[in-house]
Amino acid sequence: MTSPHTLPTYDHFIDGAAHPPSSGEYLPTDDPYTGKTWGRIARGNRADAERAVQAARTAFDTGAWPALTASERGRMLWRLADLITAHAPRLAEIERRDNGKLATEVVSQVRYMADYFRYYAGQADKVESKVIPTDKKGVFAYTRYEAKGVIAIITPWNSPLTLTSWKLAPALAAGCTVVIKPSEFTSASMLEFALLFEQAGFPKGVVNVVTGLGKEVGEALVTHPDVAHIGFTGGSEAGRAIYQLAAKNFKTVTLELGGKSPNIVFDDADLDQAVKGAVSGIFAAAGQSCQAGSRLLVQRTIHDRFVAKLIDFMKDVKLGDPADEATQVGPIATRPQFEKILSYIEIAKNEGATCVLGGRSRPDLGAGQFVEPTIFTGVRNDMRIAQEEVFGPVLAVIPFDDEADAIRIGNDVAFGLAAAVWTRDLRRAMLMTEKIKAGTVWVNNYRATSFTSPFGGFKESGIGRESGSEAIREYLETKCVWISSDLDVPNPFVRR
Ligand code: NAD
């Protein structure tokens, strides 16, 4: 076994420099395919969080950053985007080694991430104030949108760099400074990414990264009095805890949480296209995706035919090494997640659902942290397999009778992140997009997202929106300024 001291070691990144953890402790970072520990990351604590927030606060209040114009901040973001493009293969390789996503997918994700920074580079100097026509005479009133301050960004392991960028790009465009806490399972790519900020011209302390456990360093950031806003992506449990902690100091939050998204196939749909949509909905990234279409609602008239087509499409799917370009489904990113998925497969069987595809782990592949693409039929919407987020390659197929039935089942869940509808009928498509309670509804496609378009959840899938022109507002405070043009200040004791 390799001695821990020969492993690549990642310290915190605070005020433009590497900082060893104040506890002196490190956490292992593992390759989910080989099962081997390939590096170690700093195990942060409250003292490390304090130091990072202090650096971000100082950079927000003093020095070069607050002196920049919005256009200058935009130019920095554009330079950063060019550096991301140049370093994409290296960043993607580190990320793949940490979370086991397919190499091809991670490279295109990291390349696409540069476009988020370009989009918000353009947004930086387009936040326009308003002159407000008021009902008062002799005053001039207008709004100013001012950066909130220090933002804590807390992210999960499934797409570490992308999900950080969704928050980081608008936060920096708005003029905020940040402390990022990536997932303890996948911190390395973020620490490598942090090294690009100085090259792009960002002053020290504008972007800081602390690593470690949610309870130890994450909560210390959330409760820090100098953190103005928390941008979080992750599970409902952590989201709920963060929301409660943030409420104590009236901090604002953006929460992107989980989903149990309905992918609804009507009998008038192009079924071959809908099969591809169902597969990409649930089996892309081995189902480890917040927007996974994990409930497949199929009209009863085509149910058996559609399920047969789906199974046929999946029969030659290749599981294996995510670095291999031929691989179509990679490993599960973390051991606890692997065990959670297997436990849900047992739950579904015990609830009476029928496993028609997969349902097993694959000990013969890599270190064995694989789950076969799995399909359950005979699922009722009140079963746990239909109500709870599995976050793995497990599909629950639920039959429905008509539009009203599809709407009822589609909405009968605590989440509301996304949904899709497959139909050739325009009236039906319009009706469904109106009635389904979700932040994103796709018609005859699944999974499209863009830096130009708002993304976020209804109900327990979250609060606020990321991406698109409105997202920058999450990082800005609105101030209203009143200027009097009256020479005389009214006497408050004289009735007017
Ligand atoms: P998680 O909620 O366990 O952890 C996410 C992050 O929060 C990690 O960095 C973790 O250390 C931190 N954290 C945990 N508890 C905390 C606390 N009490 N205070 C502060 N920080 C805390 O999620 P995960 O297991 O890393 O990721 C999987 C989950 O993320 C899934 O439920 C999935 O649906 C969700 N997710 C949502 C989206 C989205 O955009 N809606 C995207 C990806 C993942």
XYZ file of C-alpha atoms and ligand atoms in Angstrom:
540
model
C 0.000 0.000 0.000
C 1.174 3.507 -0.793
C 2.335 5.545 2.182
C 0.051 8.563 2.670
C 3.070 10.878 2.455
C 3.747 9.961 -1.172
C 0.192 10.900 -2.183
C -0.620 14.252 -3.756
C -1.704 16.528 -0.907
C -4.229 19.351 -1.241
C -4.260 22.133 1.352
C -6.876 24.870 1.697
C -6.549 27.808 -0.691
C -6.865 31.008 1.332
C -5.858 34.549 0.404
C -4.096 33.347 -2.743
C -1.928 30.683 -1.076
C -2.002 27.082 0.119
C -2.794 26.764 3.834
C -2.367 23.472 5.690
C -5.323 22.571 7.935
C -4.978 24.064 11.415
C -5.766 20.611 12.876
C -2.932 19.041 10.840
C -5.425 16.369 9.705
C -6.184 15.200 6.152
C -8.969 13.128 4.574
C -8.360 10.510 1.870
C -9.670 11.113 -1.642
C -10.458 7.914 -3.557
C -10.836 6.798 -7.166
C -14.271 5.129 -7.317
C -13.214 2.884 -10.204
C -9.990 1.470 -8.735
C -11.094 1.907 -5.129
C -7.627 3.273 -4.363
C -6.813 6.378 -2.384
C -4.960 8.652 -4.810
C -4.650 11.859 -2.773
C -5.510 13.600 0.471
C -7.314 16.828 1.250
C -7.193 19.149 4.236
C -9.724 18.400 6.966
C -10.929 21.901 7.724
C -12.466 23.159 10.952
C -13.938 26.364 12.378
C -10.523 28.055 12.596
C -9.882 27.408 8.879
C -13.366 28.667 7.952
C -12.722 31.780 10.046
C -9.440 32.467 8.262
C -10.998 32.020 4.794
C -14.008 34.244 5.560
C -11.668 36.881 6.971
C -9.608 36.835 3.738
C -12.790 37.121 1.641
C -14.135 39.934 3.842
C -10.887 41.921 3.609
C -10.808 41.452 -0.179
C -14.432 42.632 -0.378
C -13.847 45.757 1.735
C -10.355 46.902 0.763
C -7.734 46.711 -1.968
C -8.138 46.252 -5.705
C -11.421 44.283 -5.944
C -13.928 46.907 -4.716
C -12.085 49.537 -6.791
C -12.760 47.694 -10.074
C -15.515 48.758 -12.433
C -18.087 46.151 -13.405
C -16.571 46.071 -16.926
C -13.135 45.308 -15.462
C -14.612 42.449 -13.427
C -16.188 41.199 -16.649
C -12.833 41.203 -18.435
C -11.309 39.145 -15.597
C -14.112 36.599 -15.876
C -13.493 36.356 -19.616
C -9.768 35.730 -19.047
C -10.690 33.047 -16.527
C -12.941 31.400 -19.123
C -10.017 31.237 -21.577
C -7.860 29.619 -18.887
C -10.602 27.057 -18.168
C -10.701 26.143 -21.862
C -6.916 25.744 -21.935
C -6.855 23.604 -18.771
C -10.085 21.637 -19.401
C -8.502 18.217 -20.095
C -6.369 18.353 -16.930
C -9.199 19.583 -14.677
C -11.537 16.968 -16.151
C -9.068 14.171 -15.507
C -8.783 15.110 -11.833
C -12.550 15.327 -11.516
C -13.043 11.963 -13.213
C -10.541 10.338 -10.848
C -12.528 11.734 -7.916
C -16.129 11.009 -8.943
C -15.864 8.329 -11.630
C -17.857 10.191 -14.289
C -17.147 9.244 -17.891
C -14.036 11.005 -19.220
C -15.875 12.134 -22.357
C -18.680 13.655 -20.311
C -16.427 15.456 -17.825
C -14.256 17.032 -20.534
C -17.275 18.465 -22.321
C -18.753 19.600 -18.978
C -15.571 21.485 -18.056
C -15.306 23.037 -21.544
C -18.935 24.135 -21.325
C -18.284 25.609 -17.869
C -16.093 28.271 -19.532
C -19.244 29.550 -21.246
C -20.864 30.232 -17.855
C -17.992 32.585 -17.060
C -18.230 34.223 -20.503
C -21.978 34.729 -20.088
C -21.566 36.401 -16.673
C -18.545 38.350 -17.943
C -21.059 40.004 -20.248
C -23.657 40.356 -17.490
C -21.322 42.149 -15.067
C -21.827 45.630 -16.540
C -25.453 45.155 -17.574
C -27.052 45.352 -14.141
C -28.995 48.540 -14.695
C -30.587 50.567 -11.940
C -34.032 52.117 -12.199
C -35.190 55.670 -11.738
C -38.457 55.378 -9.824
C -41.292 57.763 -10.527
C -42.617 58.363 -7.002
C -45.743 59.975 -5.578
C -43.613 62.514 -3.641
C -42.835 65.983 -4.984
C -39.289 67.385 -5.106
C -37.444 64.076 -4.851
C -35.463 61.931 -7.201
C -35.465 58.205 -6.340
C -33.409 55.454 -7.891
C -32.140 51.951 -7.119
C -28.591 50.736 -6.716
C -27.764 47.036 -6.852
C -24.858 46.351 -4.526
C -22.833 43.180 -4.026
C -24.042 41.290 -0.925
C -20.550 40.598 0.440
C -18.964 37.226 1.219
C -20.736 34.254 -0.341
C -20.302 30.673 0.919
C -20.588 28.141 -1.909
C -21.191 24.537 -0.805
C -21.341 21.814 -3.464
C -21.876 18.031 -3.873
C -19.728 15.376 -5.519
C -21.583 14.665 -8.746
C -20.458 17.675 -10.838
C -18.137 19.653 -8.570
C -16.733 22.258 -10.975
C -19.907 22.814 -12.979
C -22.168 23.243 -9.965
C -19.649 25.595 -8.338
C -19.490 27.672 -11.534
C -23.265 28.121 -11.566
C -22.832 30.113 -8.330
C -19.313 31.462 -8.661
C -19.662 33.166 -12.058
C -22.696 35.339 -11.132
C -21.327 35.989 -7.611
C -18.056 37.363 -9.007
C -19.855 39.296 -11.757
C -21.930 40.931 -8.997
C -18.738 41.968 -7.158
C -18.951 39.517 -4.246
C -16.050 37.535 -2.810
C -16.394 33.839 -2.039
C -15.399 30.909 0.130
C -16.015 27.565 -1.570
C -16.510 24.295 0.333
C -16.514 21.421 -2.165
C -17.692 17.922 -1.275
C -15.277 15.998 0.940
C -15.352 13.261 -1.740
C -14.332 15.482 -4.661
C -12.307 18.528 -3.617
C -9.178 18.178 -5.748
C -10.467 19.656 -9.019
C -11.676 22.783 -7.199
C -8.259 23.311 -5.593
C -6.557 22.973 -8.989
C -9.105 25.360 -10.490
C -8.409 27.923 -7.733
C -4.836 28.269 -9.022
C -6.159 29.840 -12.242
C -7.667 32.872 -10.521
C -4.394 34.673 -9.939
C -3.411 34.127 -13.592
C -6.730 35.643 -14.640
C -5.877 38.743 -12.554
C -8.196 38.283 -9.561
C -6.794 39.870 -6.394
C -5.892 37.542 -3.520
C -8.753 36.667 -1.185
C -11.530 37.104 -3.784
C -11.809 33.320 -4.196
C -10.939 30.979 -1.311
C -11.415 27.236 -0.928
C -11.684 25.291 2.319
C -12.155 21.538 2.330
C -13.439 18.986 4.802
C -16.679 17.698 6.268
C -20.027 19.460 6.094
C -20.561 19.306 9.865
C -17.083 20.619 10.647
C -16.194 23.269 8.097
C -19.488 23.644 6.152
C -21.542 24.600 9.190
C -18.797 26.954 10.356
C -19.177 28.856 7.069
C -22.975 28.860 7.177
C -23.040 30.270 10.712
C -20.212 32.784 10.256
C -21.568 36.324 10.855
C -19.550 37.726 7.937
C -21.107 35.373 5.354
C -24.013 37.169 3.683
C -25.455 34.442 1.457
C -25.134 30.699 1.020
C -25.256 29.086 -2.408
C -25.832 25.366 -1.857
C -26.336 22.340 -4.085
C -26.821 18.991 -2.424
C -29.281 16.706 -0.716
C -32.494 17.687 1.090
C -31.172 16.774 4.533
C -28.128 19.044 4.328
C -30.235 21.705 2.563
C -32.743 21.728 5.412
C -29.978 21.974 8.037
C -28.311 24.850 6.161
C -31.597 26.726 5.710
C -32.311 26.476 9.457
C -28.819 27.628 10.427
C -28.942 30.502 7.932
C -32.317 31.636 9.302
C -30.765 32.322 12.716
C -28.878 35.291 11.231
C -31.388 36.081 8.460
C -28.886 35.135 5.751
C -30.207 34.629 2.253
C -29.832 31.271 0.518
C -29.984 29.666 -2.900
C -30.746 25.972 -2.493
C -30.575 23.471 -5.359
C -31.761 20.204 -3.857
C -32.851 16.829 -5.092
C -35.591 15.603 -7.382
C -37.878 12.721 -8.319
C -38.680 13.998 -11.755
C -41.494 12.524 -13.865
C -40.627 11.656 -17.462
C -44.083 11.320 -19.038
C -44.618 9.345 -22.267
C -47.981 9.576 -24.049
C -49.075 7.002 -26.605
C -48.932 9.551 -29.455
C -45.193 10.198 -28.891
C -42.382 9.169 -31.224
C -41.533 6.151 -29.086
C -37.996 5.630 -30.414
C -37.100 9.194 -29.437
C -38.860 8.817 -26.094
C -36.830 5.656 -25.343
C -33.611 7.636 -25.837
C -35.043 10.376 -23.608
C -35.923 7.872 -20.893
C -32.423 6.351 -21.039
C -30.594 9.664 -20.955
C -32.983 10.812 -18.206
C -32.004 8.075 -15.772
C -28.861 6.261 -16.902
C -26.624 9.197 -17.878
C -24.004 9.690 -15.134
C -25.284 6.391 -13.676
C -28.350 8.273 -12.445
C -26.258 10.446 -10.117
C -27.903 13.595 -11.262
C -30.356 15.890 -9.509
C -32.458 16.188 -12.663
C -32.659 12.424 -13.269
C -35.985 11.316 -14.746
C -36.316 8.624 -12.114
C -40.103 8.195 -12.437
C -41.076 7.083 -15.931
C -44.819 7.592 -16.392
C -46.006 5.580 -19.399
C -49.526 5.639 -20.825
C -51.110 2.272 -20.113
C -51.940 1.620 -23.793
C -48.233 1.468 -24.721
C -46.756 0.419 -21.375
C -45.603 -3.114 -22.216
C -44.365 -2.205 -25.699
C -42.424 0.789 -24.378
C -40.798 -1.163 -21.535
C -39.756 -3.872 -24.031
C -38.151 -1.222 -26.256
C -36.355 0.266 -23.274
C -34.925 -3.081 -22.202
C -33.866 -3.780 -25.778
C -32.070 -0.407 -25.981
C -30.172 -1.156 -22.767
C -29.161 -4.744 -23.542
C -25.668 -3.966 -24.914
C -24.803 -1.068 -22.625
C -21.162 -1.212 -21.572
C -20.236 -0.666 -17.939
C -16.601 -0.173 -17.049
C -13.599 2.104 -16.653
C -14.771 5.727 -16.948
C -11.446 6.654 -18.579
C -12.244 4.288 -21.477
C -14.075 6.070 -24.292
C -16.163 2.965 -25.023
C -17.672 2.922 -21.517
C -21.282 4.082 -21.295
C -22.003 3.665 -17.581
C -19.334 4.277 -14.967
C -19.032 3.455 -11.266
C -20.970 4.981 -8.385
C -19.022 7.929 -7.033
C -18.891 7.075 -3.344
C -19.141 3.973 -1.171
C -22.058 5.302 0.947
C -23.972 6.178 -2.243
C -23.300 2.710 -3.704
C -24.728 1.106 -0.567
C -27.699 3.478 -0.545
C -28.629 2.544 -4.131
C -28.435 -1.185 -3.391
C -30.603 -0.699 -0.322
C -33.259 1.054 -2.467
C -33.249 -1.884 -4.889
C -34.090 -4.141 -1.929
C -36.743 -1.687 -0.718
C -38.403 -1.724 -4.169
C -38.415 -5.529 -4.267
C -39.877 -5.702 -0.765
C -42.559 -3.193 -1.738
C -43.666 -5.559 -4.500
C -42.203 -3.844 -7.578
C -40.888 -6.131 -10.346
C -37.264 -5.844 -11.390
C -37.224 -6.262 -15.199
C -33.632 -5.145 -15.802
C -30.442 -5.166 -13.731
C -30.874 -4.987 -9.998
C -27.388 -6.138 -9.031
C -23.960 -4.757 -8.259
C -20.978 -5.735 -10.448
C -18.143 -6.998 -8.230
C -16.258 -8.088 -11.372
C -15.701 -4.493 -12.561
C -12.942 -2.269 -11.146
C -13.250 -2.207 -7.373
C -16.840 -3.411 -7.689
C -18.560 -0.095 -6.992
C -20.978 -0.543 -9.902
C -24.765 -0.865 -10.025
C -26.376 -2.283 -13.149
C -28.882 -0.035 -14.903
C -32.079 -1.158 -13.173
C -35.738 -0.907 -14.175
C -38.722 -1.622 -11.932
C -42.244 -2.035 -13.270
C -45.434 -2.482 -11.275
C -44.527 0.593 -9.251
C -47.279 2.500 -7.442
C -46.626 6.177 -6.875
C -46.990 5.809 -3.101
C -44.064 3.353 -2.888
C -40.770 4.640 -1.468
C -39.044 3.833 -4.773
C -41.405 6.373 -6.412
C -41.198 9.030 -3.697
C -37.594 9.123 -2.455
C -34.504 10.201 -4.345
C -32.213 7.222 -5.040
C -29.538 9.177 -6.947
C -28.503 6.132 -8.943
C -29.354 4.134 -12.109
C -32.743 2.943 -10.875
C -35.897 3.665 -12.852
C -39.451 3.317 -11.497
C -42.016 2.781 -14.282
C -45.566 3.832 -13.408
C -48.537 3.421 -15.768
C -51.155 6.159 -16.224
C -54.477 6.376 -18.068
C -54.953 9.913 -19.378
C -53.736 13.506 -19.086
C -55.448 14.127 -15.750
C -53.938 10.936 -14.331
C -50.444 11.884 -15.581
C -50.731 15.341 -13.992
C -51.959 13.890 -10.701
C -49.191 11.269 -10.457
C -46.524 13.634 -11.826
C -47.226 16.214 -9.125
C -47.826 13.759 -6.279
C -44.310 13.991 -4.847
C -42.456 16.315 -2.464
C -39.985 17.427 -5.141
C -40.389 19.703 -8.168
C -37.059 20.039 -9.933
C -37.793 18.923 -13.500
C -40.193 16.982 -15.738
C -40.484 15.929 -19.362
C -43.431 15.252 -21.635
C -43.296 13.160 -24.819
C -46.158 13.843 -27.222
C -46.810 15.045 -30.780
C -49.930 16.925 -29.699
C -49.258 20.634 -29.214
C -52.353 21.240 -27.079
C -51.367 18.378 -24.778
C -47.789 19.646 -24.534
C -49.026 23.130 -23.581
C -51.410 21.720 -20.987
C -48.727 19.580 -19.368
C -46.127 22.384 -19.235
C -48.734 24.516 -17.465
C -49.928 21.902 -14.965
C -46.694 20.175 -13.929
C -45.147 21.745 -10.833
C -41.439 21.816 -11.635
C -38.721 24.398 -12.265
C -37.928 22.943 -15.706
C -40.278 21.153 -18.113
C -38.882 19.645 -21.299
C -41.096 18.686 -24.233
C -39.727 15.911 -26.471
C -36.263 16.175 -24.953
C -34.604 15.540 -21.621
C -31.733 17.217 -19.809
C -31.146 20.441 -21.779
C -29.670 23.140 -19.547
C -27.768 26.277 -20.471
C -25.979 29.212 -18.904
C -28.706 31.368 -20.502
C -31.673 29.636 -18.825
C -32.885 29.644 -15.218
C -32.600 26.363 -13.335
C -33.978 25.488 -9.909
C -36.753 23.753 -8.064
C -40.347 24.091 -6.949
C -41.400 22.633 -3.584
C -38.675 20.646 -1.746
C -36.312 20.845 -4.727
C -35.043 24.202 -3.624
C -35.166 27.948 -3.354
C -33.986 30.489 -5.929
C -32.683 30.063 -9.453
C -29.241 29.593 -10.981
C -28.106 30.431 -14.529
C -29.700 32.959 -16.836
C -29.897 36.710 -16.479
C -31.827 36.659 -13.184
C -29.264 34.607 -11.232
C -26.966 37.581 -10.652
C -29.724 39.117 -8.498
C -29.208 36.343 -5.919
C -25.875 38.040 -5.127
C -27.061 41.656 -5.061
C -28.859 43.787 -2.488
C -31.291 46.437 -3.689
C -30.806 49.903 -2.253
C -33.206 52.761 -2.893
C -31.707 56.252 -2.882
C -33.865 59.369 -2.338
C -32.404 62.742 -3.316
C -34.343 65.846 -2.467
C -34.429 68.757 -4.860
C -36.436 70.830 -2.389
C -34.534 73.659 -0.785
C -36.622 73.376 2.335
C -36.779 70.283 4.547
C -40.386 70.035 5.779
C -40.956 70.694 9.460
C -42.072 67.315 10.869
C -44.318 68.982 13.460
C -46.371 70.963 10.969
C -49.310 69.067 9.507
C -49.247 69.092 5.715
P -24.913 16.360 0.555
O -26.120 17.165 0.767
O -24.601 15.280 1.488
O -23.607 17.298 0.579
C -23.477 18.415 -0.251
C -22.457 19.366 0.356
O -22.964 19.883 1.575
C -21.121 18.729 0.703
O -20.087 19.639 0.411
C -21.235 18.490 2.197
O -19.998 18.450 2.861
C -22.025 19.711 2.614
N -22.790 19.557 3.856
C -23.415 18.447 4.318
N -24.024 18.721 5.498
C -23.785 20.030 5.764
C -24.153 20.904 6.830
N -24.898 20.483 7.861
N -23.728 22.192 6.799
C -22.982 22.630 5.774
N -22.585 21.856 4.746
C -23.001 20.567 4.733
O -25.033 15.899 -0.957
P -24.095 14.921 -1.763
O -24.307 13.553 -1.197
O -22.725 15.456 -1.863
O -24.773 15.031 -3.233
C -25.907 14.352 -3.614
C -27.159 15.182 -3.409
O -27.066 16.434 -4.077
C -28.377 14.527 -4.012
O -29.435 14.508 -3.088
C -28.748 15.399 -5.209
O -30.079 15.431 -5.562
C -28.234 16.730 -4.827
N -27.906 17.512 -6.022
C -28.737 18.517 -6.419
C -28.456 19.247 -7.554
C -29.337 20.375 -8.010
O -28.918 21.168 -8.825
N -30.568 20.484 -7.532
C -27.302 18.978 -8.276
C -26.480 17.947 -7.849
C -26.786 17.237 -6.704
